[in-house]
Each structure stands twice: as structure tokens, then as C-alpha cells.
């Protein structure tokens, strides 16, 4: 939800203009500062950044994005397997694959039901003893190659929205093989009935797989051993569920959690409260909505997402625990500026609020005021220690 100043809203950021009284209350009574969630030598991805926010030094623990998602999907990753994220994307209609443009990294936020049918259809045609394609949620799927290589340069599709893909095609080991899989998928999906129906309805078709996010079998230290807390994770996406499984945290499922602006905010709140009342000491609530709006360049919805989080998550949790000792951290895992439509490695603003240790903070939670406090954490994975001590 962090962003850069935007001329359209008077040089302010979405956090500055959003109506978020509950986050502002936390900022007025808690520690506010800035933190670096993505080391300079690692990609600015949700994988790296969320490891940081959960207290895992990504320089030690990061093994790639897709393996974490694969774990959540129940895929048994062997030591010699390399996994990849396989997005269903919308590419332009140019005749030559290499000349196409990345129209939509999410194929119009395709439904999971439609996507699973498409992925199973493609898998029937491309799966071998060495290559397996697995369906996930919405546009997010997984490819596994036995004896594959991670020494290949692959670009996330959300980094190249509206750009010609020519310069961003696979490079390095097995680049040609991966490119041929993408081309094969495009041929298979072109005239699939689901895509023809989506076009008829004015929706973006899932016209190709886009392969990226390579990695190998992940290992995380046990969250309870590390923090002495029983922890759980609430998220709509396989990435966060995979981190939870690897860290031996409870995965808390929420019906209607979508990973976009229309997610079940209240359901996440209710499940978090129930988990804390039911024996967990720590719950990590991950909301993808503001990030998706950033990728889409949708300023209005990004502001709305922040307001939804404040009203339907932060507020009710504050009220539930208003007469008890509670520690709350509010932070984005990374910035996704709407004008860039992709992640950056910039410092993010955070709040750490403790009901039994109120401090004088700042008047409102936003990037500019957070920077004025001069509280800087260069290693964001240390923030969780501040929160729980």
C-alpha cells in the first residue's frame, strides 16, 4: 500500500489521502519508522519482502518464490526439482510470439474455476516425466522441472505491463526450452472454449502461460522455536501459505479470500480474532488488495483498499482487544507504486503499537511522516523482535 507522490492527487500518496482513522490512531500512539524489506542483491518480490516481515533474513532463507507456492499447493518438491510460477496472462494478438505485448499479467483476474480447467488442459498436452504443470488459484500456477536449472533470467509479467515482451523473454540455461513451453501453451489456449467465451463477454482471455520465479526446495526455521510464539497466517495466496507451512505456522483458511479488492476483509478479521482467542499468540494477516491495485495502475481502488483494510480489519481488531495487552504492526511488505505498476526496493513505513506501552508517534500514518521520525531499520526482518519484546 506504500507508494510515491502522485500529481493527480496533489503530490500526495494513497496513504496520505485515504480515510484511515484506525491506522492514524496506531501511528499517534506507537513507534513509526521506515524499514528496508528487500536487500539490494535480491529481487523486489512479495516472497523476499514477506520473509522479512515474518522475521526471516531473506539473504539466508530465500530460495525463490515458486517453491513456497508449490509447498502450499501440496507439491512434493524433490532436491533436484526446480519450480517456476506459471501465470495465465493476456498477450496481444501479434502473429509472432516474440512481438507480442503484455496486456494483462492476470488474464483479467481469471476465476480459479476457469483457470483450473485451462491449466489441466495444457498439462495434458505438455506434461512429461520431467515436466509437470499444477493448477493454483486464479492466474497463479506452478510448473516443476526435474533436473532443471535456476541459472535462467525470467521476468515477472507484472513488471512489464503494456510492454512488448521481445526483450523480456527467457535468457540463460534452458531458456529455449521454457520459451517453447510458453509458445506451446499459447497455441493450445488460443481457441479454447473458455477463452472464446471470455472474449465474447468482453473479458481478457488467458492467452498464454508466462513462466518465471524459479527456485529450489525451501527450508525455514520453526517460527515457534524462533519467537516462542504459536503463529498463524491468513492469506488468499499460495506464497504466504507456503511460507507458513515451511515455518510450521498454522494456515488459517478464510472463505471468500480472493487476493484482490473484493476479498473477504471481515472474514479475515473474524478468523484472526478466533485464532487469537483460540490459543494462537500471533497472527499475520496478509491482504493483497492494495498490491493488485498498484499493479493495475488503479489509484481509486488502491485508496479504497487502504480504507477497507482500516475499517474492516484494523478497526475491529483494535476494538476487540481494547481492554487487553495487544501488540500490532501495520506495514506493507513492499511498495507497489500505481504509476510504475510494479514493486520497488524502497523503504516502507511501519507502525508498531503496544497497548501497554504507548509512545508519542506522528499525526498520521504515511510515507512522509514515517521518514521524519528518523527511526530507520535497514534489516526489516528485525522488526518482529521489536513487536514481540
Coordinates of C-alpha atoms in Angstrom, one line a residue:
X1 CA 0.0 0.0 0.0
X2 CA 3.0 2.3 0.1
X3 CA 3.5 4.5 -2.9
X4 CA 5.2 7.5 -4.5
X5 CA 3.8 11.1 -4.6
X6 CA 1.2 11.3 -7.4
X7 CA 0.4 14.6 -9.2
X8 CA -3.2 13.7 -9.8
X9 CA -3.8 13.8 -6.0
X10 CA -1.8 16.9 -5.3
X11 CA 1.6 15.3 -5.0
X12 CA 0.4 13.1 -2.2
X13 CA 0.3 9.3 -1.8
X14 CA -2.7 7.0 -1.5
X15 CA -1.8 6.6 2.2
X16 CA -1.9 10.4 2.7
X17 CA -5.3 10.8 1.1
X18 CA -7.1 7.7 2.3
X19 CA -9.5 8.0 5.3
X20 CA -7.9 5.6 7.8
X21 CA -8.6 6.8 11.4
X22 CA -7.6 3.5 13.0
X23 CA -4.2 3.3 11.4
X24 CA -3.7 7.0 12.3
X25 CA -4.6 6.2 15.9
X26 CA -1.9 3.5 16.0
X27 CA 0.6 5.9 14.4
X28 CA -0.2 8.6 17.0
X29 CA 0.4 6.1 19.9
X30 CA 3.0 3.8 18.5
X31 CA 6.5 3.7 17.1
X32 CA 6.5 4.9 13.4
X33 CA 9.6 4.5 11.2
X34 CA 10.8 3.2 7.9
X35 CA 12.3 -0.2 7.1
X36 CA 14.0 -1.9 4.2
X37 CA 12.3 -5.2 3.4
X38 CA 14.2 -6.1 0.3
X39 CA 18.1 -6.4 0.3
X40 CA 19.8 -4.7 -2.6
X41 CA 21.0 -8.0 -4.0
X42 CA 17.6 -9.7 -4.1
X43 CA 14.5 -9.2 -6.3
X44 CA 11.8 -6.8 -5.1
X45 CA 9.2 -9.5 -4.7
X46 CA 6.5 -10.4 -2.3
X47 CA 8.5 -13.6 -1.4
X48 CA 11.6 -11.7 -0.2
X49 CA 9.6 -8.9 1.5
X50 CA 7.2 -11.2 3.4
X51 CA 10.0 -13.4 4.6
X52 CA 11.5 -10.1 6.0
X53 CA 8.2 -9.1 7.7
X54 CA 7.9 -12.5 9.3
X55 CA 11.4 -12.3 10.8
X56 CA 13.3 -14.4 8.3
X57 CA 16.5 -12.9 6.9
X58 CA 15.9 -13.3 3.1
X59 CA 19.7 -13.3 2.5
X60 CA 19.8 -16.6 4.3
X61 CA 16.4 -18.1 3.7
X62 CA 15.3 -17.0 0.2
X63 CA 15.4 -19.9 -2.3
X64 CA 13.0 -18.5 -4.9
X65 CA 9.3 -17.7 -5.0
X66 CA 7.6 -20.6 -6.7
X67 CA 8.9 -23.3 -4.2
X68 CA 7.0 -21.6 -1.4
X69 CA 3.8 -21.6 -3.6
X70 CA 4.4 -25.2 -4.5
X71 CA 4.6 -26.3 -0.9
X72 CA 1.2 -24.6 -0.3
X73 CA -0.2 -26.5 -3.3
X74 CA 0.9 -29.8 -1.8
X75 CA 3.5 -30.5 -4.4
X76 CA 6.2 -32.8 -3.2
X77 CA 9.4 -31.0 -4.3
X78 CA 12.5 -33.2 -4.6
X79 CA 16.0 -32.0 -4.1
X80 CA 16.7 -32.0 -7.8
X81 CA 13.5 -30.2 -8.8
X82 CA 13.3 -26.6 -9.9
X83 CA 9.9 -25.0 -9.6
X84 CA 8.5 -22.0 -11.5
X85 CA 5.5 -19.7 -11.2
X86 CA 3.3 -20.0 -14.3
X87 CA 0.9 -17.1 -14.7
X88 CA -2.0 -17.2 -17.1
X89 CA -1.6 -13.9 -18.9
X90 CA -3.2 -12.0 -21.7
X91 CA -0.8 -11.2 -24.6
X92 CA -1.6 -9.1 -27.7
X93 CA -2.7 -10.7 -31.0
X94 CA 0.5 -10.1 -32.9
X95 CA 1.2 -13.1 -35.2
X96 CA 4.8 -13.7 -33.9
X97 CA 5.1 -14.7 -30.2
X98 CA 8.2 -12.6 -29.7
X99 CA 6.4 -9.4 -31.0
X100 CA 3.5 -9.6 -28.5
X101 CA 2.7 -7.1 -25.8
X102 CA 1.9 -8.0 -22.1
X103 CA -1.7 -6.8 -22.0
X104 CA -2.6 -8.3 -18.6
X105 CA -0.4 -10.2 -16.2
X106 CA -3.6 -11.8 -14.5
X107 CA -5.8 -12.6 -17.6
X108 CA -8.5 -10.3 -16.2
X109 CA -8.1 -11.8 -12.7
X110 CA -9.5 -15.0 -14.2
X111 CA -11.6 -17.1 -11.9
X112 CA -10.0 -20.2 -10.2
X113 CA -12.7 -22.4 -11.8
X114 CA -11.9 -21.3 -15.3
X115 CA -8.1 -21.3 -14.7
X116 CA -8.1 -24.8 -13.3
X117 CA -9.8 -26.1 -16.4
X118 CA -7.3 -24.3 -18.7
X119 CA -4.3 -25.5 -16.7
X120 CA -5.4 -29.1 -16.7
X121 CA -6.0 -28.9 -20.4
X122 CA -2.5 -27.5 -21.1
X123 CA -1.0 -30.1 -18.6
X124 CA -2.4 -32.9 -20.6
X125 CA -0.5 -31.7 -23.6
X126 CA 2.8 -30.7 -22.1
X127 CA 3.4 -32.9 -19.0
X128 CA 6.2 -35.5 -19.3
X129 CA 8.3 -37.5 -16.8
X130 CA 10.4 -34.4 -16.4
X131 CA 7.8 -31.5 -16.6
X132 CA 4.6 -31.2 -14.5
X133 CA 2.1 -28.3 -14.6
X134 CA -0.1 -27.8 -11.5
X135 CA -3.2 -25.6 -11.1
X136 CA -3.3 -23.0 -8.3
X137 CA -5.6 -20.0 -7.6
X138 CA -6.8 -17.6 -10.2
X139 CA -4.0 -16.7 -12.5
X140 CA -1.2 -18.2 -10.3
X141 CA 0.0 -21.7 -11.1
X142 CA 3.1 -23.8 -10.8
X143 CA 5.5 -25.6 -13.2
X144 CA 8.0 -28.2 -11.9
X145 CA 11.0 -29.4 -13.9
X146 CA 13.1 -32.3 -12.7
X147 CA 16.9 -31.6 -13.0
X148 CA 16.1 -28.1 -14.2
X149 CA 18.3 -25.0 -13.7
X150 CA 17.8 -21.8 -11.7
X151 CA 20.5 -20.1 -13.8
X152 CA 18.0 -18.5 -16.1
X153 CA 16.8 -14.9 -16.3
X154 CA 13.0 -14.8 -16.2
X155 CA 11.0 -11.6 -15.8
X156 CA 7.8 -11.3 -13.7
X157 CA 4.9 -10.4 -16.0
X158 CA 3.6 -7.7 -13.7
X159 CA 7.0 -5.9 -14.3
X160 CA 6.3 -5.5 -18.0
X161 CA 2.6 -4.5 -18.2
X162 CA 1.9 -2.8 -21.5
X163 CA 5.4 -3.5 -22.8
X164 CA 6.5 -5.6 -25.8
X165 CA 7.8 -8.9 -24.5
X166 CA 10.7 -9.1 -27.0
X167 CA 13.4 -8.0 -24.6
X168 CA 11.9 -9.9 -21.6
X169 CA 11.9 -13.5 -23.0
X170 CA 13.9 -16.2 -21.1
X171 CA 17.7 -16.0 -21.2
X172 CA 20.3 -18.4 -19.9
X173 CA 20.1 -22.2 -19.1
X174 CA 17.0 -23.9 -20.6
X175 CA 15.8 -20.5 -22.0
X176 CA 14.8 -22.0 -25.3
X177 CA 13.0 -24.9 -23.6
X178 CA 11.0 -22.6 -21.4
X179 CA 10.1 -20.3 -24.2
X180 CA 8.9 -23.2 -26.3
X181 CA 6.6 -24.2 -23.4
X182 CA 5.2 -20.7 -23.4
X183 CA 4.7 -20.8 -27.1
X184 CA 3.1 -24.2 -27.0
X185 CA 0.6 -23.0 -24.3
X186 CA -0.3 -20.0 -26.4
X187 CA -1.2 -22.4 -29.3
X188 CA -3.3 -24.6 -27.0
X189 CA -5.1 -21.7 -25.3
X190 CA -5.9 -19.6 -28.4
X191 CA -9.2 -21.2 -29.3
X192 CA -10.1 -22.9 -26.1
X193 CA -13.9 -22.5 -25.4
X194 CA -13.3 -20.8 -22.1
X195 CA -11.2 -18.1 -23.8
X196 CA -13.7 -17.7 -26.6
X197 CA -16.5 -17.2 -24.1
X198 CA -14.4 -14.7 -22.1
X199 CA -13.7 -12.7 -25.3
X200 CA -17.4 -12.8 -26.1
X201 CA -18.1 -11.3 -22.6
X202 CA -15.5 -8.5 -23.1
X203 CA -13.0 -10.1 -20.7
X204 CA -9.3 -10.6 -21.2
X205 CA -8.6 -14.2 -22.4
X206 CA -5.9 -16.4 -20.7
X207 CA -3.9 -16.5 -23.9
X208 CA -0.6 -17.9 -22.7
X209 CA 1.4 -19.2 -19.8
X210 CA 4.2 -16.8 -18.6
X211 CA 6.9 -18.7 -16.7
X212 CA 9.1 -17.0 -14.0
X213 CA 10.0 -17.1 -10.3
X214 CA 12.3 -20.1 -10.4
X215 CA 13.6 -21.7 -7.2
X216 CA 14.5 -24.9 -5.3
X217 CA 13.2 -26.7 -2.2
X218 CA 12.8 -24.2 0.7
X219 CA 13.8 -24.6 4.3
X220 CA 12.7 -22.2 7.1
X221 CA 13.4 -22.4 10.8
X222 CA 10.5 -23.2 13.0
X223 CA 8.6 -19.9 13.9
X224 CA 7.7 -21.2 17.4
X225 CA 11.3 -22.0 18.2
X226 CA 12.5 -18.7 16.8
X227 CA 9.9 -16.5 18.6
X228 CA 8.4 -18.6 21.3
X229 CA 5.0 -17.8 19.8
X230 CA 2.3 -20.0 18.3
X231 CA 1.8 -18.3 15.0
X232 CA -0.7 -18.4 12.2
X233 CA -1.0 -16.9 8.7
X234 CA -4.2 -15.6 6.9
X235 CA -3.8 -15.0 3.2
X236 CA -5.5 -15.7 -0.1
X237 CA -2.3 -16.6 -1.9
X238 CA -0.2 -19.7 -2.0
X239 CA 3.0 -17.8 -1.5
X240 CA 2.1 -16.8 2.1
X241 CA 0.5 -20.2 2.8
X242 CA 3.7 -21.9 1.7
X243 CA 5.8 -19.7 4.0
X244 CA 3.5 -20.6 6.9
X245 CA 3.8 -24.3 6.1
X246 CA 7.6 -24.1 5.9
X247 CA 7.8 -22.2 9.2
X248 CA 5.4 -24.7 10.9
X249 CA 2.7 -22.0 11.4
X250 CA -1.0 -22.6 11.2
X251 CA -2.6 -21.8 7.8
X252 CA -5.9 -20.2 8.6
X253 CA -8.3 -20.5 5.7
X254 CA -10.9 -17.8 5.0
X255 CA -13.9 -18.4 2.7
X256 CA -14.1 -15.6 0.1
X257 CA -10.4 -14.6 0.4
X258 CA -9.6 -13.7 -3.2
X259 CA -6.3 -11.7 -3.2
X260 CA -8.0 -8.7 -4.8
X261 CA -10.1 -5.6 -4.0
X262 CA -13.2 -7.7 -3.4
X263 CA -11.6 -10.0 -0.8
X264 CA -13.4 -11.0 2.4
X265 CA -11.9 -8.5 4.8
X266 CA -14.4 -9.2 7.6
X267 CA -13.8 -12.9 7.3
X268 CA -10.1 -12.4 7.7
X269 CA -10.7 -10.3 10.8
X270 CA -13.1 -12.8 12.3
X271 CA -10.8 -15.7 11.7
X272 CA -7.8 -13.8 13.2
X273 CA -9.7 -12.9 16.3
X274 CA -11.0 -16.5 16.7
X275 CA -7.4 -17.8 16.3
X276 CA -6.0 -15.5 18.9
X277 CA -8.9 -16.3 21.3
X278 CA -8.4 -20.0 20.5
X279 CA -4.7 -20.3 21.5
X280 CA -2.5 -18.6 18.9
X281 CA -0.2 -15.8 20.2
X282 CA 0.5 -14.2 16.8
X283 CA -1.5 -13.9 13.6
X284 CA -0.1 -12.5 10.3
X285 CA -2.9 -11.1 8.2
X286 CA -1.9 -10.6 4.6
X287 CA -4.1 -8.5 2.3
X288 CA -3.1 -8.5 -1.4
X289 CA -5.7 -5.9 -2.5
X290 CA -3.6 -2.7 -2.5
X291 CA -0.7 -4.5 -4.2
X292 CA -3.0 -5.7 -7.0
X293 CA -4.4 -2.2 -7.5
X294 CA -0.9 -0.9 -7.7
X295 CA 0.0 -3.4 -10.4
X296 CA -3.2 -2.4 -12.3
X297 CA -2.4 1.3 -12.0
X298 CA -5.7 1.8 -10.3
X299 CA -5.3 4.7 -8.0
X300 CA -9.0 5.0 -6.9
X301 CA -9.2 1.3 -5.9
X302 CA -5.8 1.5 -4.2
X303 CA -7.2 4.2 -1.9
X304 CA -10.3 2.2 -1.4
X305 CA -8.3 -0.9 -0.5
X306 CA -6.5 1.0 2.2
X307 CA -9.7 2.4 3.6
X308 CA -11.2 -1.2 3.6
X309 CA -8.3 -2.5 5.5
X310 CA -8.6 0.3 8.0
X311 CA -12.3 0.0 8.5
X312 CA -12.8 -3.8 8.3
X313 CA -9.5 -5.1 9.7
X314 CA -7.6 -2.7 11.8
X315 CA -10.6 -1.0 13.5
X316 CA -12.4 -4.2 14.6
X317 CA -9.2 -5.8 15.9
X318 CA -8.4 -2.7 17.9
X319 CA -11.9 -2.7 19.4
X320 CA -11.8 -6.4 20.2
X321 CA -8.7 -6.1 22.2
X322 CA -9.1 -2.5 23.6
X323 CA -9.0 -3.6 27.2
X324 CA -6.2 -6.2 26.8
X325 CA -2.5 -6.2 26.2
X326 CA -2.0 -6.3 22.4
X327 CA 0.9 -5.6 20.0
X328 CA 0.0 -4.6 16.4
X329 CA 2.3 -4.0 13.5
X330 CA 0.9 -2.3 10.3
X331 CA 3.1 -2.3 7.3
X332 CA 3.2 -3.1 3.6
X333 CA 5.7 -5.8 2.6
X334 CA 6.9 -3.5 -0.2
X335 CA 5.9 -0.5 -2.3
X336 CA 3.8 -1.0 -5.5
X337 CA 3.5 2.5 -7.0
X338 CA 0.4 2.9 -9.2
X339 CA 2.4 4.9 -11.8
X340 CA 5.1 2.2 -12.0
X341 CA 2.7 -0.8 -11.8
X342 CA 5.5 -2.9 -10.2
X343 CA 7.4 -3.4 -6.9
X344 CA 10.3 -1.3 -5.7
X345 CA 13.0 -1.8 -3.1
X346 CA 12.3 1.5 -1.4
X347 CA 12.0 1.7 2.4
X348 CA 8.4 1.1 3.6
X349 CA 6.6 2.9 6.5
X350 CA 5.7 0.8 9.5
X351 CA 3.8 1.2 12.8
X352 CA 4.5 -0.9 15.9
X353 CA 1.8 -0.2 18.5
X354 CA 1.7 -1.7 22.0
X355 CA -1.4 -1.1 24.2
X356 CA 0.7 -1.3 27.4
X357 CA 3.5 0.9 26.2
X358 CA 2.0 4.0 24.4
X359 CA 4.5 6.4 22.9
X360 CA 4.2 9.7 21.1
X361 CA 4.1 9.0 17.4
X362 CA 3.1 11.1 14.4
X363 CA -0.3 12.6 13.5
X364 CA -1.0 10.2 10.5
X365 CA 0.4 7.0 9.0
X366 CA 2.1 7.7 5.7
X367 CA 5.4 7.6 4.0
X368 CA 6.4 11.2 4.5
X369 CA 5.7 11.4 8.3
X370 CA 7.3 8.0 8.9
X371 CA 10.5 9.3 7.3
X372 CA 10.5 12.4 9.6
X373 CA 10.8 10.2 12.8
X374 CA 14.4 9.3 11.8
X375 CA 13.7 5.7 13.0
X376 CA 15.3 3.6 10.3
X377 CA 15.6 -0.2 10.3
X378 CA 17.9 -1.3 7.5
X379 CA 17.0 -5.0 8.1
X380 CA 13.3 -5.3 8.2
X381 CA 13.5 -8.9 9.5
X382 CA 14.4 -7.4 12.9
X383 CA 11.1 -5.6 13.2
X384 CA 9.3 -8.7 14.5
X385 CA 11.7 -8.8 17.5
X386 CA 10.6 -5.2 18.3
X387 CA 7.0 -6.2 18.0
X388 CA 7.1 -9.2 20.4
X389 CA 9.5 -7.9 23.0

